[in-house]
Coordinates of C-alpha atoms in Angstrom, one line a residue:
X1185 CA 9.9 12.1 18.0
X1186 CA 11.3 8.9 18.6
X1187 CA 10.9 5.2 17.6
X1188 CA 11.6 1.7 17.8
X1189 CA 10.5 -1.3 15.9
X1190 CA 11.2 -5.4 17.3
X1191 CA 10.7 -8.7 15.4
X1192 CA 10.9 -12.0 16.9
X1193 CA 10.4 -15.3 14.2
X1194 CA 9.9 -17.7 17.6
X1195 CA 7.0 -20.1 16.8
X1196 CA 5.5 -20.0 20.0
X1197 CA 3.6 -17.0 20.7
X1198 CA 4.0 -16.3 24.0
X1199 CA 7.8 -16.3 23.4
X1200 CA 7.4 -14.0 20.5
X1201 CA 5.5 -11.5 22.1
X1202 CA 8.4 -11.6 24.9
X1203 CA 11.0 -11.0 22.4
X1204 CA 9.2 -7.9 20.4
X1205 CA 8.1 -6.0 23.8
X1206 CA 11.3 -6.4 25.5
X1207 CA 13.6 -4.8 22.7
X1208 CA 10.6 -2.0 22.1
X1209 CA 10.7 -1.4 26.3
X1210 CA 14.8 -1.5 26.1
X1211 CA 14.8 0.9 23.2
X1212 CA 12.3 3.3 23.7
X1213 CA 10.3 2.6 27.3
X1214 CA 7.0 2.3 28.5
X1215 CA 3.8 4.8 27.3
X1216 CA 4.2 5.3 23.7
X1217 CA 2.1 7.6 21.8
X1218 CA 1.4 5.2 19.2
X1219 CA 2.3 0.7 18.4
X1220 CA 1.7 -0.8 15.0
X1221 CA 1.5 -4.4 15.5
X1222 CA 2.1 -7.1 12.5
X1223 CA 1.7 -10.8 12.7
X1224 CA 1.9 -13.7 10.4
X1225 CA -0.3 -16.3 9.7
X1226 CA 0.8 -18.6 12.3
X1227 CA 0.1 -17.0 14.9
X1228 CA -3.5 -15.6 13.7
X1229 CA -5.1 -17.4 16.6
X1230 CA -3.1 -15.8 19.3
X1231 CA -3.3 -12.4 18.0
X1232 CA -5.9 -11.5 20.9
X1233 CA -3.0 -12.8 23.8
X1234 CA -0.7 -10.9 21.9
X1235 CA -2.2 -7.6 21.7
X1236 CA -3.6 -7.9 25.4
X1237 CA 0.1 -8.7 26.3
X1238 CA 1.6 -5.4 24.3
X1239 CA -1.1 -3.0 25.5
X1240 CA 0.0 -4.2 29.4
X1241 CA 3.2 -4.3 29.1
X1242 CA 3.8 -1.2 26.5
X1243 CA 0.5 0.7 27.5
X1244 CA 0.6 2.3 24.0
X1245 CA -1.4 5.5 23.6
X1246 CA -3.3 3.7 20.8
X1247 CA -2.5 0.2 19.2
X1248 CA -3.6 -0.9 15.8
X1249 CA -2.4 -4.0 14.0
X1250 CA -3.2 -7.1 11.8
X1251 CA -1.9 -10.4 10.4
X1252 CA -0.3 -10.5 7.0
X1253 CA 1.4 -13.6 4.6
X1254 CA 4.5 -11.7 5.5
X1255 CA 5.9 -9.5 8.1
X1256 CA 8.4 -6.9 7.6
X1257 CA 11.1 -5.9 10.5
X1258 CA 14.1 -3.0 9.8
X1259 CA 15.5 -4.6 6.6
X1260 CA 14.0 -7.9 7.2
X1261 CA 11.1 -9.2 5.0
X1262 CA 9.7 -13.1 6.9
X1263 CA 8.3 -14.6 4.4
X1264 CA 7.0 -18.1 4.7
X1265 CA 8.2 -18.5 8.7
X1266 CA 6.6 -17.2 11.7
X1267 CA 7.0 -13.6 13.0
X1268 CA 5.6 -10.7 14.8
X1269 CA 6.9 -7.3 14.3
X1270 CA 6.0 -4.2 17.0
X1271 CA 6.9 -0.8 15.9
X1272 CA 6.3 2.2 18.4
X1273 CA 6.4 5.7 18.2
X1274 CA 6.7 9.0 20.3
X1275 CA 4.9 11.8 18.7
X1276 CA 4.2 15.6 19.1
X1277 CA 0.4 15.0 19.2
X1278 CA -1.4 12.3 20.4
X1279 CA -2.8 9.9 17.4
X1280 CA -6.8 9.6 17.3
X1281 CA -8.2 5.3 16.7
X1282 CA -10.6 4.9 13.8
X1283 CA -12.6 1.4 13.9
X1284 CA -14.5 0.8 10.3
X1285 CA -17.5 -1.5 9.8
X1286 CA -19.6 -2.5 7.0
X1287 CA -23.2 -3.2 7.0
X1288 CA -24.8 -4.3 3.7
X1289 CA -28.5 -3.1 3.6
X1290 CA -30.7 -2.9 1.2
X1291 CA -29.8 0.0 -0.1
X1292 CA -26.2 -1.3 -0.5
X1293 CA -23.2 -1.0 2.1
X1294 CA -23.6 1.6 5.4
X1295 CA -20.4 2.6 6.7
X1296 CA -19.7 3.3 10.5
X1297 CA -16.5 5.0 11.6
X1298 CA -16.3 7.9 9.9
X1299 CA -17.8 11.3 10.5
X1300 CA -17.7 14.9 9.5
X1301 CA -15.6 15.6 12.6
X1302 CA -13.2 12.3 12.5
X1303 CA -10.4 14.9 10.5
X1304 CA -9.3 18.0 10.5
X1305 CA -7.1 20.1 8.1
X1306 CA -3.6 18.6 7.5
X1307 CA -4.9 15.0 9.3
X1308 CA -3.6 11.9 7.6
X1309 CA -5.2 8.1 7.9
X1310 CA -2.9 5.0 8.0
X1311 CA -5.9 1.9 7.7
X1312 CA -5.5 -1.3 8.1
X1313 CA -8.6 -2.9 6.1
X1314 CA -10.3 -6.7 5.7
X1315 CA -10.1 -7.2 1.8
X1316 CA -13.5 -9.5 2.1
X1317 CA -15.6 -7.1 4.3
X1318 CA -14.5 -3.5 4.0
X1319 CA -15.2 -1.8 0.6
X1320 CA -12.0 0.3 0.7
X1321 CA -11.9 1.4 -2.4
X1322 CA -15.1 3.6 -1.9
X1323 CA -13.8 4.8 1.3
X1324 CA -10.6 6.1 -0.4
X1325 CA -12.6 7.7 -2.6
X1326 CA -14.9 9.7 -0.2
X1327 CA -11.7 10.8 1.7
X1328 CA -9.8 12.2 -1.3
X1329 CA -12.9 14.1 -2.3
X1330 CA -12.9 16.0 1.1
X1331 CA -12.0 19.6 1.4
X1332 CA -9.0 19.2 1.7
X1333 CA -8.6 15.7 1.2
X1334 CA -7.3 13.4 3.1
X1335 CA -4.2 11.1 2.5
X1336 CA -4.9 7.4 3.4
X1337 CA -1.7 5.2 3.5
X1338 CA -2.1 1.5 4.4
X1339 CA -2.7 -2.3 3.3
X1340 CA -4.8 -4.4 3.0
X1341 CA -4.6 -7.6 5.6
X1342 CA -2.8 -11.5 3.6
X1343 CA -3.2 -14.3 6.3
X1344 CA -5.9 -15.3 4.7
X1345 CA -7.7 -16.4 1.8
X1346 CA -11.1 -16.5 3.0
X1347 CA -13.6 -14.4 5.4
X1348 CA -12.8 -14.3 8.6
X1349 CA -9.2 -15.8 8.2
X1350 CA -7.6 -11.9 9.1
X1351 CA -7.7 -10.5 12.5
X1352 CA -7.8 -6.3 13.1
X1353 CA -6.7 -4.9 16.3
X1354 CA -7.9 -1.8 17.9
X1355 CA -6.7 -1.1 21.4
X1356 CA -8.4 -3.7 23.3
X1357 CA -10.4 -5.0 20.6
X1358 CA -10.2 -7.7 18.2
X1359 CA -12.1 -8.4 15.0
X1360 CA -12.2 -10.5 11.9
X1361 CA -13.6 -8.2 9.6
X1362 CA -14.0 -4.4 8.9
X1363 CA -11.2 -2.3 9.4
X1364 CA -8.8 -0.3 11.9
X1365 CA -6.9 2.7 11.5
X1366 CA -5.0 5.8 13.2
X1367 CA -5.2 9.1 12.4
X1368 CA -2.1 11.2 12.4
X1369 CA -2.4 15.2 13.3
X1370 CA -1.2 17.6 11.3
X1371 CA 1.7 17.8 13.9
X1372 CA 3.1 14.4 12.9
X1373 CA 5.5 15.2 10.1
X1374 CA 5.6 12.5 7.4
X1375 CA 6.4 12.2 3.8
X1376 CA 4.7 9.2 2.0
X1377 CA 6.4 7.1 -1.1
X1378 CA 4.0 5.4 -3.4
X1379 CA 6.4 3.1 -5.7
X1380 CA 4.1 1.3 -8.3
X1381 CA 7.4 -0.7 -10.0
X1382 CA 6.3 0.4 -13.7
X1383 CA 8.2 2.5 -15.9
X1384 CA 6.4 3.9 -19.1
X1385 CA 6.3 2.8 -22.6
X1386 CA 5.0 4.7 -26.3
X1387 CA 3.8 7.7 -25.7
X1388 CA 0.8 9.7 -23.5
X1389 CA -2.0 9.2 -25.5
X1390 CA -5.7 10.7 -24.8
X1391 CA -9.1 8.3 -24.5
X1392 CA -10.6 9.7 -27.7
X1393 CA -13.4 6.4 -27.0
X1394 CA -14.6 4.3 -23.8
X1395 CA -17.1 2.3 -22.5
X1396 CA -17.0 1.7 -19.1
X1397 CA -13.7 -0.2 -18.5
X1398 CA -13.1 -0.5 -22.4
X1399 CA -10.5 1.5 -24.0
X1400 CA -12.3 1.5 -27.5
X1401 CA -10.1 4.4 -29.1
X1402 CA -6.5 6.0 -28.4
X1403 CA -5.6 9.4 -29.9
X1404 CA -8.3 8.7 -32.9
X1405 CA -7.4 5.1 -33.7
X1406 CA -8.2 2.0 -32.3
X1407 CA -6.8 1.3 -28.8
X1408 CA -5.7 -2.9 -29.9
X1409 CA -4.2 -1.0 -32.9
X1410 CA -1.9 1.3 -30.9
X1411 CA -0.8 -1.7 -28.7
X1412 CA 0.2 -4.2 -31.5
X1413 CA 2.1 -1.1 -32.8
X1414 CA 4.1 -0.3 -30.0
X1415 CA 4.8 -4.0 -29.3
X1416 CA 5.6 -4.4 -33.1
X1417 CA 8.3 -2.0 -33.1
X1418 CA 9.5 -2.9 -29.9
X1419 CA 12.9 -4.8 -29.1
X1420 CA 13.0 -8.7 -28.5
X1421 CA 13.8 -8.0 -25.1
X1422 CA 11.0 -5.4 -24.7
X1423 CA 8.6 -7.3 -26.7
X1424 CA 8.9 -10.0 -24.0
X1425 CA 8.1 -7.3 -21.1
X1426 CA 5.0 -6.1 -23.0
X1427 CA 3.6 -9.7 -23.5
X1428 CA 4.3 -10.8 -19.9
X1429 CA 3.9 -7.3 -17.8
X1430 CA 2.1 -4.9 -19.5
X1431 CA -0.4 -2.6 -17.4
X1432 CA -1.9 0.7 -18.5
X1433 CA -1.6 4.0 -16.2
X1434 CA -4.0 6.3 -16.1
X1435 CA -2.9 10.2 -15.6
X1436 CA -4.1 11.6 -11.9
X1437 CA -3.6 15.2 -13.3
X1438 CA -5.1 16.0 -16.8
X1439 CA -3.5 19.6 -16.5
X1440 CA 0.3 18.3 -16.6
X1441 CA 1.8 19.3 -19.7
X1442 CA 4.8 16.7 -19.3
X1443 CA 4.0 13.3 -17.0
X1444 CA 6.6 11.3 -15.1
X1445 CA 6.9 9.1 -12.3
X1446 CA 4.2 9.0 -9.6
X1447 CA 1.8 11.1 -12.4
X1448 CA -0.1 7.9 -13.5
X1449 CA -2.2 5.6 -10.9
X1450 CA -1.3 2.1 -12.9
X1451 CA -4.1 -0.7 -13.6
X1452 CA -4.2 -4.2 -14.4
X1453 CA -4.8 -4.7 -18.8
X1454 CA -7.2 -7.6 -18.2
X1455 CA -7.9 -8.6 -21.6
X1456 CA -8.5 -7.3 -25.4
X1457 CA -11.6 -7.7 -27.4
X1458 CA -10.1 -8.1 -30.8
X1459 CA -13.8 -8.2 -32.8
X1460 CA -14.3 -3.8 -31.7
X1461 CA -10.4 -3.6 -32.1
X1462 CA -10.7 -2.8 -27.8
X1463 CA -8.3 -2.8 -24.6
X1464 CA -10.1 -4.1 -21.0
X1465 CA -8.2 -2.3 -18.3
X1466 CA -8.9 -2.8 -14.3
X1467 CA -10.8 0.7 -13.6
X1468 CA -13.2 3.0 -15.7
X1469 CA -11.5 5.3 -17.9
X1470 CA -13.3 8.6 -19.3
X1471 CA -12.9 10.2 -22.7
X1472 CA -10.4 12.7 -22.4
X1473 CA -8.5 11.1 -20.1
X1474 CA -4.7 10.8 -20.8
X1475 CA -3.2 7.4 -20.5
X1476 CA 0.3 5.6 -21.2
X1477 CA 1.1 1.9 -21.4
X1478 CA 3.0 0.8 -18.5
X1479 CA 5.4 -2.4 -18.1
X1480 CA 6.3 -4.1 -14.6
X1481 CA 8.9 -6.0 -13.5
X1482 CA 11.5 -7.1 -10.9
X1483 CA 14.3 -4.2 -13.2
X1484 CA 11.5 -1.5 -13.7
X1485 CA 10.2 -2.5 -9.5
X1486 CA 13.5 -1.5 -8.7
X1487 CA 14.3 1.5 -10.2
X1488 CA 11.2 2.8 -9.4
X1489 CA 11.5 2.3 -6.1
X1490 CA 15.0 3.7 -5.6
X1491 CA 14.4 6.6 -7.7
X1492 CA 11.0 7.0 -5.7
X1493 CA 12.9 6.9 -2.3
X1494 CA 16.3 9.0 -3.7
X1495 CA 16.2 12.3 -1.2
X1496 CA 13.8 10.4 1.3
X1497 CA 15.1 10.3 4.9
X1498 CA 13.6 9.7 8.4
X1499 CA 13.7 8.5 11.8
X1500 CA 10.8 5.9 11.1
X1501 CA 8.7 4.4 8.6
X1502 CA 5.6 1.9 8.1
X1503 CA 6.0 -0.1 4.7
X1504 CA 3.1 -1.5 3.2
X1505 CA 4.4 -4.1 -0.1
X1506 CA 2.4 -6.0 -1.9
X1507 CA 2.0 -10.0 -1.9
X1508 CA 2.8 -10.7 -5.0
X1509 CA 6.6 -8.7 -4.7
X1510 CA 9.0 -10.4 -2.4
X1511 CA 11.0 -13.1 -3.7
X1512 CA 8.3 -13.6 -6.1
X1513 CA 9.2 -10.8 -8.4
X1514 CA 12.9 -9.9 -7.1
X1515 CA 14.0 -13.6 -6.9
X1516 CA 15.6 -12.5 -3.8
X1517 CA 14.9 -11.8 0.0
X1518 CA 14.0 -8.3 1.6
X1519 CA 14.3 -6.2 -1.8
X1520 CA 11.7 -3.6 -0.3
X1521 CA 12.5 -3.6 3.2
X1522 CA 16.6 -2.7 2.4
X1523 CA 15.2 -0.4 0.1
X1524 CA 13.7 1.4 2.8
X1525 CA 15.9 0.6 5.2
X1526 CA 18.7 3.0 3.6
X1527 CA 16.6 5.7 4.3
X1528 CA 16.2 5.2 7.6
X1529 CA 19.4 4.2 9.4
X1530 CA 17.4 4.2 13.1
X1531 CA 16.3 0.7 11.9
X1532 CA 12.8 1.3 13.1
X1533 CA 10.8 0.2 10.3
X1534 CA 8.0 -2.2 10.2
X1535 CA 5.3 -3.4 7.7
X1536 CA 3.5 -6.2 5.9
X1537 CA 3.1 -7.8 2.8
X1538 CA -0.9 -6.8 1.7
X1539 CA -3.3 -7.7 -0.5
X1540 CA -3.9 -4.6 -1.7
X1541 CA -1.8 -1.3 -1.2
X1542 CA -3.3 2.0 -0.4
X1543 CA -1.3 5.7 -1.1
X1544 CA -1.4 8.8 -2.5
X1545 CA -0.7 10.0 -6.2
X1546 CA -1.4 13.6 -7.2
X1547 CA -3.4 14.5 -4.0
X1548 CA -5.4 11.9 -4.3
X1549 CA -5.3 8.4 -2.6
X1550 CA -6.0 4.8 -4.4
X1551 CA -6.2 1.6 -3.9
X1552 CA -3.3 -0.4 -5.5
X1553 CA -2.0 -3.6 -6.6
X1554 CA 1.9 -4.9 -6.7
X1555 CA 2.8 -1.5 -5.3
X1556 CA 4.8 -0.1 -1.9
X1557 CA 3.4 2.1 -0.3
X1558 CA 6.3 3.8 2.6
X1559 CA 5.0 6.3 5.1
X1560 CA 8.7 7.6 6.5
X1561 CA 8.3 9.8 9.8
X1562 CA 10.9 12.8 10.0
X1563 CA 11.0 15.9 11.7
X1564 CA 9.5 18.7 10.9
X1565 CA 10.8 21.4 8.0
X1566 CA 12.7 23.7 10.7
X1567 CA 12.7 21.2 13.5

């Protein structure tokens, strides 16, 4: 395998698009099994001459891209300014296009795209989605209940705020909505990093009661109970973090005798209802269910990440970051992408900053928020 990845931050499109082909033609040369192309908001209404201008001049096997609030190149992340990034890649088997749509009926939401023969065993999906007209989550869902599942990484497209701001690109297609994706054979050897930038707090506790998203009861007592408790005997310091960033992860694998890192999928605690002595938390939660409060931020981001990425090495990788990470919640530039970056010295990384992250956690894949999801391209064990 081999790989390159180009960013250009001139304004004018045209230019741009010069800039990123020329150092991906220098590097790795024409006919590349696969190009992931990323561009910023500025240059959403030239995304069709760009991508007409890559797949003539690259002639990529397949090409799938979008436009995102921010663009990330090697250990570059552009937020705020213009910029295009092309990665490309040489691969052992030839990657397979996926074009999602949405219909709502009414019945609800058909699907196109997907069929009982778009995967086979060891197949894994990197999507590209519209957060206004794709109902991603769902699709996640129906992929990781497969036999055997399948692992989705991806992001969802930030250039806009609104439908039909975000543009998907599909070979020679072109599309405001819906959703694009590649599917990687078996052959394509890739280890994926899901970094949600929370660390624990308290203990595991099991749902004793729920009501749909309502965490009524924790271990036997009441679930605002257990929270004012851990906050009470918390640090000044700590007490802060749980006021300002506290989230609530919810345990993938309900066998695991001992949980660590990557063994909760983390959601949003949207509010308390202090009358039932209850927790609101972003997703369903069953009884029975283990779950441990969770705090984020830019220290506990960090850590996770590196210890997430400690032993992870490749020739390549595709970085999908959330929005709301960045200088945002580092207070500094390109925290993710040098992350990354160290584990693969080749330099050919590229990504975006999404509106919602997608990756797997204990087999199975999910939807996420203030995450990083990596997918880093290596050779194979015994390559």
């Amino acid at each position: 395998m081999s790989f390159a990845a180009a960013l250009s931050q001139h304004p004018d499109p045209a230019e741009a698009t010069g800039e990123v082909v020329g150092d991906v033609l220098e590097r790795l040369g024409p006919a590349p099994d696969l190009a992931v192309l990323f561009c910023s908001p500025h240059h959403v209404d030239a995304v069709r001459d760009i991508a007409t201008a890559v797949r003539q001049l690259i002639r990529p096997g397949v090409l799938v891209g979008t436009t995102a609030v921010a663009v990330v190149a090697g250990s570059r992340e552009v937020e705020d300014d213009a910029a295009v990034a092309l990665w490309a890649a040489r691969l052992p088997a030839p990657p397979r296009p996926v074009h999602l749509e949405a219909t709502r009926t009414g019945a609800g939401v058909a699907l196109s795209g997907l069929s009982a023969t778009t995967f086979e065993p060891g197949d894994a999906l990197v999507l590209l989605a519209d957060p206004f007209t794709l109902p991603v989550d769902a699709i996640v869902e129906a992929l990781s209940g497969l036999d055997p599942p399948v692992p989705v990484v991806g992001g969802m497209a930030s250039a806009a705020a609104h439908p039909g701001g975000n543009r998907m690109v599909l070979d020679g297609e072109v599309a405001d909505s819906g959703g694009v994706g590649v599917v990687l054979p078996a052959e394509v050897a890739t280890t994926v990093v899901v970094s949600q930038g929370c660390r624990p707090v308290g203990d595991p506790m099991i749902v004793t009661r729920a009501e749909g998203n309502l965490l009524v009861e924790l271990a036997g007592r009441p679930a605002l109970d257990r929270l004012e408790e851990l906050i009470e005997a918390a640090g000044p310091e700590e007490r802060h973090q749980l006021v300002t960033g506290l989230h609530v992860g919810i345990a993938v694998d309900e066998h695991r005798m001992t949980f660590g890192p990557g063994d909760f999928v983390v959601r949003n605690l949207v509010g308390a209802d202090r009358q039932a002595r209850a927790l609101a938390v972003g997703d369903r939660v069953a009884v029975g269910t283990t779950v441990q409060f969770q705090v984020r931020d830019a220290e506990a981001a960090d850590e996770d990440l590196r210890g997430m990425l400690a032993g992870v090495s490749g020739d390549a990788a595709l970085v999908f970051t959330c929005n709301g990470r960045g200088r945002r919640l580092f207070g500094e530039e390109d925290h993710d992408a040098r992350a990354v970056a160290r584990s693969v010295p080749t330099g050919a990384v590229a990504g975006m900053f999404c509106a919602g992250e997608i990756g797997p956690l204990g087999g199975r894949s999910f939807l996420h928020g203030f995450t990083a999801g990596i997918v880093v391209f290596h050779e194979p064990a015994g390559g």
